[in-house]
Amino acid sequence: MRGFVDDIEELTEGNTDFRRVLYTARNMQLVLMALQPGEEIGEEVHDDGDQFFRVEDGEGEILIDGNVSRIRADMAMIVPAGARHNVKNTGNEPLKLYTIYSPPEHVDGVVHPTKAEADAAHEHFDGKTTE
């Protein structure tokens, strides 16, 4: 297996897609995200897994079980399994971040250029990994 080795900062800052799955392993998944000004992921709960976020560019806020925190470049957040959460871009530029789902959440390799396309897709991890 090759695993994943690349410049995550460069990839994240260069991403313009709402969601882009980069790599899926059996127990975790690496996903790039870009939220436009005023855009949000939308409140959700992952009962079966934890989620890590890191912001590379922009500013916003994260909601975790009713607690709102300001976020900006170089900040990391962990959302425990079962916590209701949301990430929102409150700035004037795209919010560029990456997230690690553990276990995977989305179909490997999926790209959703916009939030509308992501919301319409209704796809979930199907058990197929990158390698």
PDB file of C-alpha atoms in Angstrom:
ATOM      1  CA  MET A   1       0.000   0.000   0.000  1.00  0.00           C
ATOM      2  CA  ARG A   2       1.113   3.523  -0.754  1.00  0.00           C
ATOM      3  CA  GLY A   3      -0.944   5.407   1.820  1.00  0.00           C
ATOM      4  CA  PHE A   4      -1.266   9.166   1.393  1.00  0.00           C
ATOM      5  CA  VAL A   5       1.718  11.529   1.237  1.00  0.00           C
ATOM      6  CA  ASP A   6       1.339  15.091  -0.048  1.00  0.00           C
ATOM      7  CA  ASP A   7       1.408  18.772   0.927  1.00  0.00           C
ATOM      8  CA  ILE A   8      -1.948  19.085   2.701  1.00  0.00           C
ATOM      9  CA  GLU A   9      -1.653  22.851   3.126  1.00  0.00           C
ATOM     10  CA  GLU A  10      -1.073  23.376  -0.602  1.00  0.00           C
ATOM     11  CA  LEU A  11      -3.879  20.982  -1.549  1.00  0.00           C
ATOM     12  CA  THR A  12      -6.326  22.583   0.892  1.00  0.00           C
ATOM     13  CA  GLU A  13      -5.548  26.163  -0.094  1.00  0.00           C
ATOM     14  CA  GLY A  14      -5.812  25.260  -3.799  1.00  0.00           C
ATOM     15  CA  ASN A  15      -9.146  23.467  -3.428  1.00  0.00           C
ATOM     16  CA  THR A  16     -12.265  25.230  -4.742  1.00  0.00           C
ATOM     17  CA  ASP A  17     -14.729  22.343  -4.329  1.00  0.00           C
ATOM     18  CA  PHE A  18     -17.219  22.227  -1.483  1.00  0.00           C
ATOM     19  CA  ARG A  19     -16.136  18.622  -0.844  1.00  0.00           C
ATOM     20  CA  ARG A  20     -13.305  16.560  -2.361  1.00  0.00           C
ATOM     21  CA  VAL A  21     -12.418  13.147  -0.929  1.00  0.00           C
ATOM     22  CA  LEU A  22      -8.640  12.700  -1.222  1.00  0.00           C
ATOM     23  CA  TYR A  23      -8.009   9.353   0.427  1.00  0.00           C
ATOM     24  CA  THR A  24     -10.065   6.644   2.078  1.00  0.00           C
ATOM     25  CA  ALA A  25      -8.564   4.012   4.350  1.00  0.00           C
ATOM     26  CA  ARG A  26     -10.501   1.295   6.159  1.00  0.00           C
ATOM     27  CA  ASN A  27     -10.836   3.348   9.372  1.00  0.00           C
ATOM     28  CA  MET A  28     -10.423   6.982   8.295  1.00  0.00           C
ATOM     29  CA  GLN A  29     -10.941   9.361   5.414  1.00  0.00           C
ATOM     30  CA  LEU A  30      -9.249  12.624   4.348  1.00  0.00           C
ATOM     31  CA  VAL A  31     -11.514  15.250   2.763  1.00  0.00           C
ATOM     32  CA  LEU A  32     -10.874  18.809   1.509  1.00  0.00           C
ATOM     33  CA  MET A  33     -13.585  21.442   1.863  1.00  0.00           C
ATOM     34  CA  ALA A  34     -14.072  25.032   0.677  1.00  0.00           C
ATOM     35  CA  LEU A  35     -16.982  27.030   2.078  1.00  0.00           C
ATOM     36  CA  GLN A  36     -17.931  30.259   0.345  1.00  0.00           C
ATOM     37  CA  PRO A  37     -18.700  33.409   2.425  1.00  0.00           C
ATOM     38  CA  GLY A  38     -21.870  32.791   4.431  1.00  0.00           C
ATOM     39  CA  GLU A  39     -21.912  29.087   3.518  1.00  0.00           C
ATOM     40  CA  GLU A  40     -22.062  26.308   6.100  1.00  0.00           C
ATOM     41  CA  ILE A  41     -21.735  22.550   6.155  1.00  0.00           C
ATOM     42  CA  GLY A  42     -25.119  22.209   7.842  1.00  0.00           C
ATOM     43  CA  GLU A  43     -25.831  20.747  11.258  1.00  0.00           C
ATOM     44  CA  GLU A  44     -25.144  17.042  11.450  1.00  0.00           C
ATOM     45  CA  VAL A  45     -24.353  14.240  13.880  1.00  0.00           C
ATOM     46  CA  HIS A  46     -22.054  11.275  13.274  1.00  0.00           C
ATOM     47  CA  ASP A  47     -23.107   8.739  15.894  1.00  0.00           C
ATOM     48  CA  ASP A  48     -20.489   6.161  14.908  1.00  0.00           C
ATOM     49  CA  GLY A  49     -17.307   8.212  14.600  1.00  0.00           C
ATOM     50  CA  ASP A  50     -15.167  11.179  15.502  1.00  0.00           C
ATOM     51  CA  GLN A  51     -14.219  14.015  13.146  1.00  0.00           C
ATOM     52  CA  PHE A  52     -11.125  16.243  12.995  1.00  0.00           C
ATOM     53  CA  PHE A  53     -11.023  19.624  11.208  1.00  0.00           C
ATOM     54  CA  ARG A  54      -8.106  21.947  10.437  1.00  0.00           C
ATOM     55  CA  VAL A  55      -8.501  25.390   8.900  1.00  0.00           C
ATOM     56  CA  GLU A  56      -5.808  26.453   6.428  1.00  0.00           C
ATOM     57  CA  ASP A  57      -7.324  29.729   5.202  1.00  0.00           C
ATOM     58  CA  GLY A  58     -10.221  31.993   6.126  1.00  0.00           C
ATOM     59  CA  GLU A  59     -12.334  32.452   9.218  1.00  0.00           C
ATOM     60  CA  GLY A  60     -15.581  31.157  10.558  1.00  0.00           C
ATOM     61  CA  GLU A  61     -17.200  29.432  13.478  1.00  0.00           C
ATOM     62  CA  ILE A  62     -17.811  25.905  14.632  1.00  0.00           C
ATOM     63  CA  LEU A  63     -20.813  24.764  16.624  1.00  0.00           C
ATOM     64  CA  ILE A  64     -20.355  21.663  18.773  1.00  0.00           C
ATOM     65  CA  ASP A  65     -23.377  20.664  20.872  1.00  0.00           C
ATOM     66  CA  GLY A  66     -24.526  24.260  21.301  1.00  0.00           C
ATOM     67  CA  ASN A  67     -21.048  25.703  21.938  1.00  0.00           C
ATOM     68  CA  VAL A  68     -19.905  28.194  19.295  1.00  0.00           C
ATOM     69  CA  SER A  69     -16.189  28.921  18.800  1.00  0.00           C
ATOM     70  CA  ARG A  70     -14.511  31.316  16.365  1.00  0.00           C
ATOM     71  CA  ILE A  71     -12.084  29.561  14.016  1.00  0.00           C
ATOM     72  CA  ARG A  72      -9.313  30.799  11.715  1.00  0.00           C
ATOM     73  CA  ALA A  73      -6.279  29.571   9.807  1.00  0.00           C
ATOM     74  CA  ASP A  74      -4.025  27.139  11.702  1.00  0.00           C
ATOM     75  CA  MET A  75      -6.774  26.086  14.136  1.00  0.00           C
ATOM     76  CA  ALA A  76      -7.837  22.487  14.657  1.00  0.00           C
ATOM     77  CA  MET A  77     -11.106  21.130  16.035  1.00  0.00           C
ATOM     78  CA  ILE A  78     -12.253  17.676  17.094  1.00  0.00           C
ATOM     79  CA  VAL A  79     -15.918  16.725  17.109  1.00  0.00           C
ATOM     80  CA  PRO A  80     -16.603  13.631  19.246  1.00  0.00           C
ATOM     81  CA  ALA A  81     -18.995  10.963  18.007  1.00  0.00           C
ATOM     82  CA  GLY A  82     -22.602  11.858  18.773  1.00  0.00           C
ATOM     83  CA  ALA A  83     -22.038  15.641  18.955  1.00  0.00           C
ATOM     84  CA  ARG A  84     -24.301  17.865  16.854  1.00  0.00           C
ATOM     85  CA  HIS A  85     -22.005  20.147  14.871  1.00  0.00           C
ATOM     86  CA  ASN A  86     -21.743  22.671  12.069  1.00  0.00           C
ATOM     87  CA  VAL A  87     -19.003  24.761  10.459  1.00  0.00           C
ATOM     88  CA  LYS A  88     -19.854  28.149   8.958  1.00  0.00           C
ATOM     89  CA  ASN A  89     -17.814  30.648   6.956  1.00  0.00           C
ATOM     90  CA  THR A  90     -18.287  34.062   8.602  1.00  0.00           C
ATOM     91  CA  GLY A  91     -15.572  35.820   6.573  1.00  0.00           C
ATOM     92  CA  ASN A  92     -15.391  37.527   3.196  1.00  0.00           C
ATOM     93  CA  GLU A  93     -13.128  34.918   1.563  1.00  0.00           C
ATOM     94  CA  PRO A  94     -13.540  31.156   1.121  1.00  0.00           C
ATOM     95  CA  LEU A  95     -12.970  29.085   4.269  1.00  0.00           C
ATOM     96  CA  LYS A  96     -10.464  26.385   3.279  1.00  0.00           C
ATOM     97  CA  LEU A  97     -10.199  23.382   5.551  1.00  0.00           C
ATOM     98  CA  TYR A  98      -9.661  19.669   5.619  1.00  0.00           C
ATOM     99  CA  THR A  99     -11.372  17.078   7.718  1.00  0.00           C
ATOM    100  CA  ILE A 100     -10.630  13.540   8.779  1.00  0.00           C
ATOM    101  CA  TYR A 101     -13.572  11.238   9.365  1.00  0.00           C
ATOM    102  CA  SER A 102     -12.995   8.177  11.495  1.00  0.00           C
ATOM    103  CA  PRO A 103     -14.559   5.931  10.205  1.00  0.00           C
ATOM    104  CA  PRO A 104     -15.034   7.093   6.563  1.00  0.00           C
ATOM    105  CA  GLU A 105     -18.237   8.974   5.724  1.00  0.00           C
ATOM    106  CA  HIS A 106     -18.260   9.455   1.932  1.00  0.00           C
ATOM    107  CA  VAL A 107     -17.695   7.403  -1.212  1.00  0.00           C
ATOM    108  CA  ASP A 108     -13.980   7.321  -2.058  1.00  0.00           C
ATOM    109  CA  GLY A 109     -12.929   9.893  -4.652  1.00  0.00           C
ATOM    110  CA  VAL A 110     -16.223  11.773  -4.660  1.00  0.00           C
ATOM    111  CA  VAL A 111     -16.109  15.450  -5.656  1.00  0.00           C
ATOM    112  CA  HIS A 112     -18.980  17.848  -4.997  1.00  0.00           C
ATOM    113  CA  PRO A 113     -18.123  21.236  -6.517  1.00  0.00           C
ATOM    114  CA  THR A 114     -20.969  22.981  -4.649  1.00  0.00           C
ATOM    115  CA  LYS A 115     -22.940  22.510  -1.438  1.00  0.00           C
ATOM    116  CA  ALA A 116     -26.119  22.089  -3.498  1.00  0.00           C
ATOM    117  CA  GLU A 117     -24.557  19.142  -5.338  1.00  0.00           C
ATOM    118  CA  ALA A 118     -23.353  17.641  -2.047  1.00  0.00           C
ATOM    119  CA  ASP A 119     -26.824  17.995  -0.479  1.00  0.00           C
ATOM    120  CA  ALA A 120     -28.454  16.377  -3.516  1.00  0.00           C
ATOM    121  CA  ALA A 121     -26.038  13.430  -3.628  1.00  0.00           C
ATOM    122  CA  HIS A 122     -27.115  11.556  -0.464  1.00  0.00           C
ATOM    123  CA  GLU A 123     -24.116   9.239  -0.900  1.00  0.00           C
ATOM    124  CA  HIS A 124     -22.381   7.483   2.005  1.00  0.00           C
ATOM    125  CA  PHE A 125     -19.273   5.359   2.343  1.00  0.00           C
ATOM    126  CA  ASP A 126     -19.772   2.065   0.534  1.00  0.00           C
ATOM    127  CA  GLY A 127     -16.830   0.148   2.014  1.00  0.00           C
ATOM    128  CA  LYS A 128     -14.478   0.705  -0.937  1.00  0.00           C
ATOM    129  CA  THR A 129     -11.127   2.246  -0.002  1.00  0.00           C
ATOM    130  CA  THR A 130      -8.600   4.133  -2.138  1.00  0.00           C
ATOM    131  CA  GLU A 131      -6.317   1.102  -2.360  1.00  0.00           C
TER     132      GLU A 131
END
